[in-house]
Structure formats: structure tokens, C-alpha cells
Amino acid sequence: MSDVKITAPVGLSPRESDGKPVKNKPADVLVIRQMLEANKIGPLGTSPKVDTGLLKAIEKYQKKIGIKKPDQVIDPGQRTFLALKPKYVKALKDAAKEPRVQVTFRGKQIECTQKEFEAVKKDVINNLTPYMKSLISSHKNAMSTYEDYLDTAMLKDGLLKAVAQVIIIEGGGVTMPKNKLALKSISASGKLERAISSKDLALIDAALPEAEKAINAFQADLLRFLREFTGSAQTTVVVLGVSSAVCFAVVGALATPVLIAGGMSAGGAAVTSGAGVGILQSASQELGKHASGNKVTAWDSIQAVVIDGTIGGLTGGIGSKIPLGWCDDAAKAVAPRLASKVPFMATKQLEKFISNYLAGSGQEVIKSAINETVKMLGESVKKGKAPTQKDFDKAVQNILYSALLGGLVKNLGSFQKKWAYKNKDILQGKILPARWDKATKGMEIPNTLKAKMWADVMNKVSDKSLQAGFDAVIAKSSGSENEAKLGKIAEEALKKDKAIQKLVDAEIEKALKKYKVPAV
């Protein structure tokens, strides 16, 4: 490394001192920059051209080594160059001992020390982190908005809000955001969060493009939905007469009521064109919001008016899955009223059975009950009565009671009656003969005596086997089975019941001893 050199003068051009012309060749300029930095002058960067900063650095160094009239020029092999050389050579030797990291950027291979690499890596991560966190925050905001609508659709905000949303979505032909895009956004966002935590550039490099693509795609679809939903909500608002103008108009409407002949009250007389008192109340509330300067969106207004007064507008079904909590509440409400129809189940057992049925195969029964309730309450709205959440739940439960009584409970009752006979048939025709043959091993016993012994065994076992069938139906039935299928569930369970087999064996042994039949 002692052969370090430059090929021509570097510095001020044209030079003001004696010497060869200053050439400022790019390679030579880079060497001089590095030599000055090795001598603690700088940093000076990597430009291959001479600039003011480099000239000042040369002048500073020349003064440092005692040159009284610095000329800002470094000549090959002369005083300034020779003074710079030792520390530069040492720096090169030290650098040669240090491991290097090579990266390829825009087609060029760049080498640097591990320390330099880590510093650049840290800068990249620090500069990129705010953007990545912003991207994740954007995803979370989008998901929060999406989940708000899903919660309403899934009835987490109450049945009536779901009804209001269905009116807008179904009536306006609005398509909910694609769940597939939401799931991809969740997955990609999670990967990016883990990559950020790891501070591993390889993971970030893999996760960031995927996150950008997935999050942006989901956001675009969500914005599309919001535009459609808002447009449909606005249309519905117009159809249902919900706007600030109508809110203010309620003042005039209530100030000048028109009494209709026939002895109607002033409140009843205010109900016209299918609108109800609930609509007037909603309009009054909306008026209060507008008057106080509160921001009121179309969605706020449509929820208020639909919930308070126009439930009857729903003609489609609610397509979402009914939440388990609501199923539990409904079962708790109707089970006591139905318990007398299913004596083999305790009220709590029936409550749990109905809840499981409603949460599973009975979903359509609930939806049908809800739709019937919507129509029924719609009629009450036209008569001027605004339904409450309590009214809605009670109406659904009443319709549900009738539906369960004619379906689920009827099947359970029919099964109970037939199982009493079927149970004895299975005991006498299959289980008892098989266990008897095993116990007596073909012993000849008079038929009269045998009949007495079988009667004793049946008296001791039939109630237990009867209950075993009931227990199997309670445990294994989904509630959608008819009487015949329920019987099949009980029969199969009884045939395989080891406890019943042991009980039969024990009672046969007692009967043999009672009638003094010698042991085999």
C-alpha cells in the first residue's frame, strides 16, 4: 500500500502558485478526499469533482502542517501529499483487516464496513418505520370501520340496527366489502408488525410490499362500499323523509295539527300517510341535533327513523348469523312456557337444548320469527306506536314460542310417547335375550319361571334404559330431527350402553338367586 499516489495535481484551478497544471482527475480527487478524511479533515463526501469544501479542506490541512502560503493544490509526491500519506496508508491497512459487507443497489455492488452497514441499516429502518406504522394504522382504522358494519350486521348492536342496515344495503343494492380482502389485509399487517419488531430488513423487505398491496386493496374496497352505502343511505333518507329540512318542518307540523273527524286524539290525528308518532319523535330529536350544531350523518338519521318508526319497510331476510347471547336469552324466555310439553327434560335442560338448537340448525326459525315480527311491528308503527327494543324482543319470542311448539317441541313430545314402547321392545327383544343367554349358557329353565324372572329384570331396568334414551337425545340431537330420527338416536345409544348391559347382568344374577336356579 506504500505505492499510494495520484497522477496529477488536485485543487485550485487554474493554480496561483508555480507548478504543473491542475488536472483534477476524478480518481485523483476521490483519493485526496479519502486522504484528508484519514487525517481527520472532513467528512468530505464522495464527489469526484473539486468543490469549495474540498479547497477549504486542502487549505486547512496545509496550514496545519506549517505551509505559510497555502495554495490549495496537492501535487503528486510533494509536501502536502507526503504529509497526508502515512495516516492514509494506516487507514487502508486497518480497513483491510475489518470484515466487509457487500450489497447490490441499483445494479452496483457497494462495499462497506460492518459498522457502516449497521449505521445505514438503522437509518433505513428509522426512516421507514413511521411509514410502516402509518400503513398499519391505516389498516386498523379500515378494519375498525368494517367491523362496525359487521357488528351491526351480526346483530351485536341490536336487532333493530341490523334491520335499519339491511334496508339500506338490500334496498340500494350495496355489496359489503369482500371478507377475503379483509383477511389478507389482517395477515399482511400482522406480518409487517412482526417484521418491524424484529428490525430484520430481510423480513421487512418481504413483508412491506405484501402489506402495501393487501392493505391498499382492502381500503379501496372499503371506500367503494362506503360510497355505495352513503349514496344508498342518502337515497333512503330522501324516501323516508329524513333530512334537516324535514326535521325543521316538524315544528310547523306540530304547531298546526289537523284534527280528523271521528273522535281521534290530537296525537292520533298527527299520524298520516303511514307515518307514525315515532317518526315525529325522531324528527324532533334530529332537529335537536341540528339545532345544537352536532354533526348528524345520513346513517345516524336513517338508524333513528327506521328504529323508531319505519321497521315495516324491511321485506328481505337478515342474512347474518344470530349471536349466541341472543339465542341464550330467547331460550331462557321460552323454555319455561314449553317445559310442560316435554316432561322428560327439566326446564334448564330444555333451555340449553333450545339455545343449542337456535344457535345451530334453528337459525332459519329465528330469522323467520324476526321477519314476521318486523312486519307485525310495521303495522303498529302505522297506528302511531313506536316500538321499543323490549317490544321487538318480546314479539320475536312470542312468534318463536309458536314456531317451537309446532316443530321442535312437537317432535320431542311424539318421540317421548313412542320411546316408552320402543324402549321395552329393545330390552325384551334384543338386550335381555343376549344377556340372558350369556348368563345361563343354554340352561333349561321352565318357561313359567323364566317369564317371572324376566318380569323382575324388566321392572328393575326399564326406567333406567328409558332415561338412557332420553339422555342420548338431549346430548346428541341438533333439534332438527323428526320423531323417527330421535327414536333412532335413542335406540342406537341404548344398544351400545355398557352401563345398561351391566345393570341387566346384575339383575339377572339376582333373579337366578331369588328363584334358586343353580349357578352354571
Coordinates of C-alpha atoms in Angstrom, one line a residue:
M1 CA 0.0 0.0 0.0
S2 CA 3.1 2.2 0.0
D3 CA 2.5 2.9 -3.7
V4 CA -0.5 5.2 -3.0
K5 CA -0.4 8.0 -5.5
I6 CA -2.2 10.5 -7.6
T7 CA -1.4 11.0 -11.3
A8 CA -1.7 14.8 -11.5
P9 CA -2.2 17.9 -9.2
V10 CA -5.6 18.3 -7.4
G11 CA -7.0 21.5 -6.1
L12 CA -7.5 25.1 -7.2
S13 CA -7.6 25.5 -11.0
P14 CA -6.0 27.5 -12.5
R15 CA -3.4 27.4 -9.8
E16 CA -2.0 30.6 -8.5
S17 CA 1.4 29.0 -7.5
D18 CA 4.2 27.6 -9.6
G19 CA 3.9 24.0 -10.7
K20 CA 2.2 21.7 -13.2
P21 CA -1.3 22.4 -14.4
V22 CA -4.1 21.2 -12.1
K23 CA -5.9 18.4 -13.8
N24 CA -8.5 17.3 -11.1
K25 CA -8.9 13.8 -12.5
P26 CA -12.0 12.2 -10.8
A27 CA -10.0 9.2 -9.4
D28 CA -7.3 11.5 -8.0
V29 CA -10.0 13.8 -6.4
L30 CA -11.5 10.8 -4.6
V31 CA -8.1 9.7 -3.3
I32 CA -7.4 13.2 -1.9
R33 CA -10.8 13.3 -0.2
Q34 CA -10.1 10.0 1.5
M35 CA -6.6 11.1 2.5
L36 CA -7.9 14.2 4.1
E37 CA -10.6 12.3 6.0
A38 CA -7.9 9.8 7.2
N39 CA -6.1 12.8 8.6
K40 CA -9.3 14.0 10.5
I41 CA -10.2 16.7 7.9
G42 CA -13.8 16.3 6.9
P43 CA -16.1 14.4 6.3
L44 CA -15.8 15.4 2.6
G45 CA -18.2 13.0 0.8
T46 CA -17.6 11.0 -2.4
S47 CA -17.9 13.6 -5.2
P48 CA -15.3 13.1 -7.9
K49 CA -15.3 16.8 -8.6
V50 CA -13.5 19.6 -6.8
D51 CA -15.7 22.0 -4.9
T52 CA -15.3 24.8 -2.4
G53 CA -15.5 22.4 0.5
L54 CA -12.5 20.4 -0.8
L55 CA -10.5 23.5 -1.5
K56 CA -11.1 24.8 2.0
A57 CA -10.1 21.4 3.4
I58 CA -6.8 21.4 1.5
E59 CA -6.1 24.9 2.7
K60 CA -6.8 24.0 6.3
Y61 CA -4.5 21.0 6.2
Q62 CA -1.7 22.9 4.5
K63 CA -1.9 25.5 7.4
K64 CA -1.9 22.6 9.9
I65 CA 1.4 21.3 8.6
G66 CA 3.0 24.7 8.6
I67 CA 2.7 25.9 5.0
K68 CA 2.7 29.7 5.4
K69 CA 1.1 30.4 2.0
P70 CA -1.4 27.6 1.3
D71 CA -2.1 27.4 -2.5
Q72 CA -5.0 24.9 -2.2
V73 CA -3.2 22.5 -4.5
I74 CA -1.8 19.0 -3.8
D75 CA 0.9 17.8 -6.1
P76 CA 1.9 14.2 -6.6
G77 CA 4.8 13.2 -4.3
Q78 CA 5.2 16.7 -2.9
R79 CA 5.0 18.1 0.7
T80 CA 1.2 18.1 1.2
F81 CA 0.7 14.7 -0.4
L82 CA 3.6 13.1 1.6
A83 CA 2.3 14.5 4.9
L84 CA -1.2 13.0 4.2
K85 CA 0.1 9.6 3.1
P86 CA 1.2 7.9 6.4
K87 CA -2.2 8.1 8.1
Y88 CA -4.0 7.2 4.9
V89 CA -1.8 4.1 4.4
K90 CA -2.5 3.1 8.0
A91 CA -6.3 3.6 7.5
L92 CA -6.1 1.4 4.4
K93 CA -4.3 -1.3 6.3
D94 CA -6.8 -1.1 9.2
A95 CA -9.7 -1.3 6.7
A96 CA -8.2 -4.3 5.1
K97 CA -8.3 -6.2 8.4
E98 CA -12.0 -5.3 9.0
P99 CA -14.7 -7.6 7.5
R100 CA -16.6 -6.0 4.7
V101 CA -20.3 -6.2 3.8
Q102 CA -21.3 -6.1 0.2
V103 CA -24.7 -5.0 -1.0
T104 CA -26.1 -4.6 -4.5
F105 CA -28.1 -1.5 -5.1
R106 CA -29.4 -0.4 -8.5
G107 CA -27.1 -2.8 -10.3
K108 CA -24.0 -1.6 -8.4
Q109 CA -22.0 -3.6 -5.8
I110 CA -21.2 -1.4 -2.8
E111 CA -18.8 -2.4 -0.1
C112 CA -18.7 -1.0 3.4
T113 CA -17.6 -2.0 6.9
Q114 CA -20.0 -3.8 9.3
K115 CA -20.2 -0.6 11.4
E116 CA -21.1 1.5 8.3
F117 CA -23.6 -1.1 7.2
E118 CA -25.3 -1.2 10.6
A119 CA -25.5 2.6 10.7
V120 CA -27.1 2.8 7.2
K121 CA -29.5 -0.1 8.1
K122 CA -30.5 1.8 11.3
D123 CA -31.2 4.9 9.2
V124 CA -33.3 3.0 6.7
I125 CA -35.3 1.4 9.5
N126 CA -35.8 4.7 11.4
N127 CA -36.8 6.5 8.2
L128 CA -39.2 3.6 7.1
T129 CA -40.8 2.9 10.5
P130 CA -43.2 5.9 10.5
Y131 CA -44.4 5.0 7.1
M132 CA -44.9 1.3 8.0
K133 CA -46.7 2.3 11.3
S134 CA -48.9 4.6 9.3
L135 CA -49.7 1.8 6.9
I136 CA -50.6 -0.5 9.8
S137 CA -52.6 2.3 11.5
S138 CA -54.5 2.8 8.2
H139 CA -55.3 -0.9 8.2
K140 CA -56.5 -0.8 11.7
N141 CA -58.8 2.2 11.0
A142 CA -60.2 0.4 8.0
M143 CA -60.8 -2.7 10.0
S144 CA -62.5 -0.8 12.8
T145 CA -64.9 0.8 10.3
Y146 CA -65.5 -2.6 8.6
E147 CA -66.1 -4.3 12.0
D148 CA -68.6 -1.6 13.0
Y149 CA -70.8 -2.5 10.0
L150 CA -70.2 -6.3 10.6
D151 CA -71.1 -5.9 14.3
T152 CA -74.4 -4.3 13.2
A153 CA -75.0 -7.0 10.6
M154 CA -74.2 -9.7 13.2
L155 CA -76.8 -8.1 15.5
K156 CA -74.2 -7.1 18.1
D157 CA -75.7 -3.6 18.2
G158 CA -79.2 -5.0 18.4
L159 CA -81.8 -6.4 16.0
L160 CA -83.3 -3.1 15.1
K161 CA -80.0 -1.6 13.9
A162 CA -79.5 -4.7 11.8
V163 CA -82.9 -4.1 10.3
A164 CA -82.0 -0.5 9.5
Q165 CA -78.7 -1.5 7.9
V166 CA -80.4 -4.2 5.8
I167 CA -82.9 -1.7 4.5
I168 CA -80.1 0.4 3.2
I169 CA -77.9 -2.4 1.9
E170 CA -80.6 -4.5 0.3
G171 CA -82.7 -1.6 -0.9
G172 CA -79.7 0.1 -2.5
G173 CA -78.0 -3.0 -4.0
V174 CA -74.9 -2.3 -1.9
T175 CA -72.3 -5.1 -1.6
M176 CA -70.4 -5.4 1.6
P177 CA -66.5 -5.3 1.5
K178 CA -65.0 -8.6 0.4
N179 CA -64.1 -10.6 3.5
K180 CA -61.3 -12.3 1.6
L181 CA -59.6 -8.9 1.1
A182 CA -60.1 -8.1 4.8
L183 CA -58.4 -11.4 5.8
K184 CA -55.4 -10.7 3.5
S185 CA -55.1 -7.2 5.0
I186 CA -55.1 -8.7 8.5
S187 CA -52.5 -11.3 7.6
A188 CA -50.2 -8.9 5.8
S189 CA -50.5 -6.2 8.5
G190 CA -49.6 -8.8 11.2
K191 CA -46.5 -9.9 9.2
L192 CA -45.4 -6.3 8.8
E193 CA -45.8 -5.6 12.5
R194 CA -43.7 -8.7 13.3
A195 CA -41.1 -7.5 10.8
I196 CA -40.9 -4.1 12.4
S197 CA -40.4 -5.6 15.8
S198 CA -37.6 -7.8 14.5
K199 CA -35.8 -4.9 12.8
D200 CA -34.8 -7.5 10.3
L201 CA -34.5 -5.8 6.9
A202 CA -35.0 -9.1 5.0
L203 CA -38.3 -9.6 6.8
I204 CA -39.3 -6.0 6.2
D205 CA -38.3 -6.3 2.5
A206 CA -40.6 -9.3 2.2
A207 CA -43.5 -8.0 4.3
L208 CA -43.8 -4.4 3.2
P209 CA -44.7 -4.8 -0.5
E210 CA -47.3 -7.5 0.5
A211 CA -48.7 -5.2 3.2
E212 CA -49.0 -2.3 0.8
K213 CA -50.8 -4.3 -1.8
A214 CA -53.2 -6.1 0.7
I215 CA -54.0 -3.1 2.8
N216 CA -54.5 -0.7 -0.1
A217 CA -56.7 -3.3 -1.9
F218 CA -58.9 -3.7 1.2
Q219 CA -59.1 0.0 1.8
A220 CA -60.1 0.6 -1.8
D221 CA -62.9 -2.0 -1.5
L222 CA -64.0 -0.5 1.9
L223 CA -64.1 3.0 0.3
R224 CA -66.1 1.6 -2.5
F225 CA -68.6 0.1 0.0
L226 CA -68.8 3.4 2.0
R227 CA -69.5 5.4 -1.2
E228 CA -72.2 2.9 -2.2
F229 CA -73.6 2.7 1.4
T230 CA -73.6 6.5 1.8
G231 CA -75.3 7.0 -1.6
S232 CA -77.9 4.4 -0.7
A233 CA -78.4 5.9 2.7
Q234 CA -78.9 9.3 1.2
T235 CA -81.5 7.8 -1.2
T236 CA -83.2 6.1 1.7
V237 CA -83.1 9.3 3.7
V238 CA -85.0 11.0 0.9
V239 CA -87.5 8.2 0.5
L240 CA -88.2 8.1 4.2
G241 CA -88.3 11.9 4.5
V242 CA -85.3 12.2 6.8
S243 CA -83.3 15.4 6.3
S244 CA -82.6 18.7 8.1
A245 CA -85.4 20.3 6.1
V246 CA -87.9 17.6 7.3
C247 CA -86.5 18.0 10.9
F248 CA -87.3 21.7 10.8
A249 CA -90.6 21.0 9.1
V250 CA -91.8 19.0 12.1
V251 CA -92.0 22.3 14.0
G252 CA -94.7 23.6 11.6
A253 CA -96.4 20.2 11.5
L254 CA -96.8 20.0 15.3
A255 CA -97.7 23.7 15.5
T256 CA -100.7 23.3 13.2
P257 CA -102.2 19.8 13.8
V258 CA -105.2 18.9 11.6
L259 CA -107.9 17.2 13.6
I260 CA -109.8 14.5 11.7
A261 CA -113.4 13.7 12.4
G262 CA -114.1 10.5 14.3
G263 CA -113.0 11.3 17.7
M264 CA -109.3 10.7 17.2
S265 CA -106.9 12.3 19.7
A266 CA -104.5 15.1 18.6
G267 CA -101.7 12.6 18.7
G268 CA -103.6 10.1 16.6
A269 CA -104.6 12.8 14.1
A270 CA -101.0 13.6 13.5
V271 CA -100.4 10.1 12.0
T272 CA -100.8 10.5 8.2
S273 CA -99.6 8.6 5.1
G274 CA -98.3 5.7 7.1
A275 CA -96.0 7.8 9.2
G276 CA -96.2 7.3 13.0
V277 CA -95.7 9.2 16.1
G278 CA -92.3 7.6 16.3
I279 CA -91.3 9.4 13.1
L280 CA -92.3 12.7 14.5
Q281 CA -90.4 12.0 17.7
S282 CA -87.3 11.0 15.6
A283 CA -87.6 14.1 13.5
S284 CA -87.8 16.2 16.7
Q285 CA -84.7 14.5 18.1
E286 CA -82.8 15.1 14.8
L287 CA -83.9 18.7 14.9
G288 CA -82.4 19.0 18.4
K289 CA -79.1 17.6 17.0
H290 CA -79.1 20.0 14.1
A291 CA -80.1 23.0 16.2
S292 CA -77.2 22.3 18.7
G293 CA -74.7 22.1 15.9
N294 CA -74.0 18.4 16.3
K295 CA -72.7 16.6 13.2
V296 CA -75.5 14.3 12.0
T297 CA -74.8 11.8 9.2
A298 CA -77.3 10.1 6.9
W299 CA -76.5 6.8 8.7
D300 CA -77.4 8.4 12.1
S301 CA -80.6 9.8 10.8
I302 CA -81.7 6.6 9.0
Q303 CA -81.0 4.5 12.1
A304 CA -83.0 6.8 14.2
V305 CA -86.0 6.9 12.0
V306 CA -86.0 3.3 11.0
I307 CA -85.6 2.1 14.6
D308 CA -88.2 4.5 15.9
G309 CA -90.8 4.3 13.2
T310 CA -90.4 2.5 9.8
I311 CA -89.5 -1.1 10.7
G312 CA -92.2 -2.3 8.3
G313 CA -90.0 -1.3 5.3
L314 CA -88.0 -4.5 5.6
T315 CA -89.1 -7.1 3.2
G316 CA -85.9 -9.2 2.9
G317 CA -84.4 -11.5 5.5
I318 CA -81.5 -10.9 7.8
G319 CA -78.7 -13.0 6.3
S320 CA -76.2 -12.8 9.2
K321 CA -75.7 -15.4 11.9
I322 CA -77.7 -14.7 15.1
P323 CA -75.3 -14.2 18.1
L324 CA -75.2 -16.9 20.8
G325 CA -76.1 -14.4 23.5
W326 CA -79.4 -13.6 21.8
C327 CA -80.1 -17.4 21.4
D328 CA -79.5 -17.9 25.1
D329 CA -81.8 -15.1 26.0
A330 CA -84.5 -16.3 23.7
A331 CA -84.2 -19.9 25.0
K332 CA -84.4 -18.6 28.6
A333 CA -87.6 -16.7 27.8
V334 CA -89.5 -19.5 26.0
A335 CA -88.2 -22.7 27.8
P336 CA -90.4 -22.3 30.9
R337 CA -93.5 -21.9 28.8
L338 CA -92.7 -25.1 26.8
A339 CA -91.4 -27.3 29.7
S340 CA -94.8 -28.9 30.4
K341 CA -94.9 -30.2 26.8
V342 CA -91.6 -32.1 27.3
P343 CA -91.8 -33.8 30.7
F344 CA -88.6 -35.9 30.3
M345 CA -86.5 -32.7 30.3
A346 CA -86.0 -30.3 33.2
T347 CA -86.6 -26.6 32.4
K348 CA -82.9 -25.9 32.5
Q349 CA -82.2 -28.9 30.2
L350 CA -84.8 -27.7 27.8
E351 CA -83.4 -24.1 27.9
K352 CA -80.0 -25.4 27.0
F353 CA -81.4 -27.7 24.3
I354 CA -83.4 -24.8 22.7
S355 CA -80.4 -22.5 22.9
N356 CA -78.1 -25.0 21.1
Y357 CA -80.8 -25.6 18.5
L358 CA -81.3 -21.9 17.8
A359 CA -77.5 -21.4 17.5
G360 CA -77.3 -24.3 15.1
S361 CA -79.9 -25.7 12.8
G362 CA -82.6 -23.4 14.2
Q363 CA -81.1 -20.2 12.7
E364 CA -83.8 -20.1 10.0
V365 CA -86.5 -20.4 12.6
I366 CA -85.2 -17.2 14.3
K367 CA -84.8 -15.3 11.0
S368 CA -88.4 -16.3 10.1
A369 CA -89.6 -15.1 13.5
I370 CA -87.7 -11.8 13.1
N371 CA -89.2 -11.2 9.7
E372 CA -92.7 -11.9 11.0
T373 CA -92.0 -9.5 13.9
V374 CA -90.8 -6.8 11.6
K375 CA -94.0 -6.9 9.6
M376 CA -96.1 -7.0 12.7
L377 CA -94.3 -4.0 14.3
G378 CA -94.5 -2.2 11.0
E379 CA -98.3 -2.3 11.4
S380 CA -98.1 -0.9 14.9
V381 CA -96.0 1.9 13.5
K382 CA -98.7 2.9 11.1
K383 CA -101.0 3.2 14.0
G384 CA -98.7 5.7 15.7
K385 CA -96.9 3.4 18.2
A386 CA -93.1 3.5 18.1
P387 CA -91.8 0.0 19.1
T388 CA -89.1 -0.3 21.6
Q389 CA -86.3 -2.9 21.8
K390 CA -88.3 -4.7 24.5
D391 CA -91.4 -4.7 22.2
F392 CA -89.3 -6.2 19.4
D393 CA -87.7 -8.9 21.6
K394 CA -91.0 -9.9 23.2
A395 CA -92.7 -10.1 19.8
V396 CA -89.9 -12.3 18.4
Q397 CA -90.1 -14.6 21.5
N398 CA -93.9 -15.0 21.1
I399 CA -93.6 -16.0 17.5
L400 CA -90.6 -18.2 18.3
Y401 CA -92.7 -19.9 21.0
S402 CA -95.4 -20.8 18.5
A403 CA -92.8 -22.0 16.0
L404 CA -91.0 -24.2 18.5
L405 CA -94.3 -25.6 19.9
G406 CA -95.3 -26.7 16.4
G407 CA -91.9 -28.1 15.4
L408 CA -89.2 -28.9 17.8
V409 CA -91.4 -29.5 20.9
K410 CA -94.0 -31.5 18.9
N411 CA -91.2 -33.8 17.7
L412 CA -89.9 -34.2 21.2
G413 CA -93.4 -35.0 22.5
S414 CA -94.0 -37.6 19.8
F415 CA -90.7 -39.2 20.4
Q416 CA -91.3 -39.4 24.2
K417 CA -94.6 -41.3 23.7
K418 CA -93.2 -43.7 21.2
W419 CA -89.9 -44.3 23.0
A420 CA -91.8 -45.7 26.1
Y421 CA -92.9 -48.6 23.9
K422 CA -89.8 -48.8 21.7
N423 CA -87.6 -49.0 24.9
K424 CA -89.4 -52.1 26.1
D425 CA -89.2 -53.7 22.7
I426 CA -85.4 -53.3 22.5
L427 CA -85.0 -54.6 26.1
Q428 CA -87.2 -57.6 25.7
G429 CA -86.3 -58.4 22.1
K430 CA -82.5 -57.7 21.9
I431 CA -80.7 -56.7 25.1
L432 CA -82.3 -59.1 27.6
P433 CA -82.2 -62.2 25.4
A434 CA -78.5 -61.7 24.6
R435 CA -77.5 -61.0 28.3
W436 CA -79.7 -64.0 29.5
D437 CA -78.0 -66.5 27.1
K438 CA -74.6 -65.3 28.3
A439 CA -75.6 -65.7 31.9
T440 CA -77.4 -69.1 31.7
K441 CA -75.3 -70.6 28.9
G442 CA -78.3 -72.5 27.4
M443 CA -79.5 -73.9 30.8
E444 CA -83.0 -75.4 30.6
I445 CA -85.4 -73.3 32.7
P446 CA -89.1 -73.7 32.7
N447 CA -90.9 -71.1 30.7
T448 CA -93.2 -70.1 33.6
L449 CA -90.2 -69.5 35.9
K450 CA -88.3 -67.8 33.1
A451 CA -91.2 -65.4 32.5
K452 CA -91.2 -64.4 36.2
M453 CA -87.5 -63.8 36.2
W454 CA -87.7 -61.7 33.0
A455 CA -90.5 -59.6 34.5
D456 CA -88.4 -58.9 37.6
V457 CA -85.4 -57.8 35.5
M458 CA -87.6 -55.6 33.3
N459 CA -89.2 -53.9 36.3
K460 CA -85.7 -53.0 37.6
V461 CA -84.1 -52.0 34.3
S462 CA -86.8 -50.4 32.1
D463 CA -86.8 -47.0 33.8
K464 CA -83.0 -46.7 33.6
S465 CA -83.0 -47.7 29.9
L466 CA -85.8 -45.3 29.2
Q467 CA -83.8 -42.5 30.7
A468 CA -80.7 -43.6 28.8
G469 CA -82.6 -42.9 25.6
F470 CA -83.7 -39.5 26.8
D471 CA -80.2 -38.6 27.8
A472 CA -78.9 -39.6 24.3
V473 CA -81.4 -37.4 22.6
I474 CA -80.6 -34.5 24.9
A475 CA -76.8 -34.9 24.3
K476 CA -76.7 -35.8 20.6
S477 CA -79.7 -34.3 18.9
S478 CA -79.4 -31.0 17.0
G479 CA -83.1 -30.3 17.4
S480 CA -83.8 -30.5 13.7
E481 CA -84.6 -34.3 13.8
N482 CA -88.2 -35.6 13.4
E483 CA -89.7 -38.2 15.8
A484 CA -88.3 -41.2 13.9
K485 CA -84.8 -39.8 13.8
L486 CA -84.9 -39.0 17.5
G487 CA -86.0 -42.6 18.2
K488 CA -83.1 -43.9 16.1
I489 CA -80.6 -41.8 18.2
A490 CA -82.1 -43.2 21.4
E491 CA -82.1 -46.8 20.1
E492 CA -78.5 -46.8 18.9
A493 CA -77.4 -45.3 22.2
L494 CA -79.3 -47.9 24.2
K495 CA -77.9 -50.8 22.3
K496 CA -74.3 -49.6 23.0
D497 CA -74.8 -48.6 26.6
K498 CA -72.4 -50.6 28.7
A499 CA -73.9 -49.4 32.0
I500 CA -77.3 -50.8 31.0
Q501 CA -75.7 -54.1 30.0
K502 CA -74.0 -54.3 33.4
L503 CA -77.3 -53.5 35.1
V504 CA -79.2 -56.2 33.2
D505 CA -76.4 -58.7 34.1
A506 CA -76.7 -57.8 37.7
E507 CA -80.5 -58.1 37.8
I508 CA -80.4 -61.5 36.0
E509 CA -77.9 -62.8 38.7
K510 CA -80.3 -61.5 41.4
A511 CA -83.2 -63.3 39.7
L512 CA -81.3 -66.6 39.5
K513 CA -80.6 -66.4 43.2
K514 CA -84.1 -65.4 44.1
Y515 CA -85.7 -68.3 42.3
K516 CA -82.9 -70.7 43.5
V517 CA -81.7 -71.6 40.0
P518 CA -78.3 -73.3 40.3
A519 CA -75.3 -71.4 39.1
V520 CA -73.9 -72.5 35.8

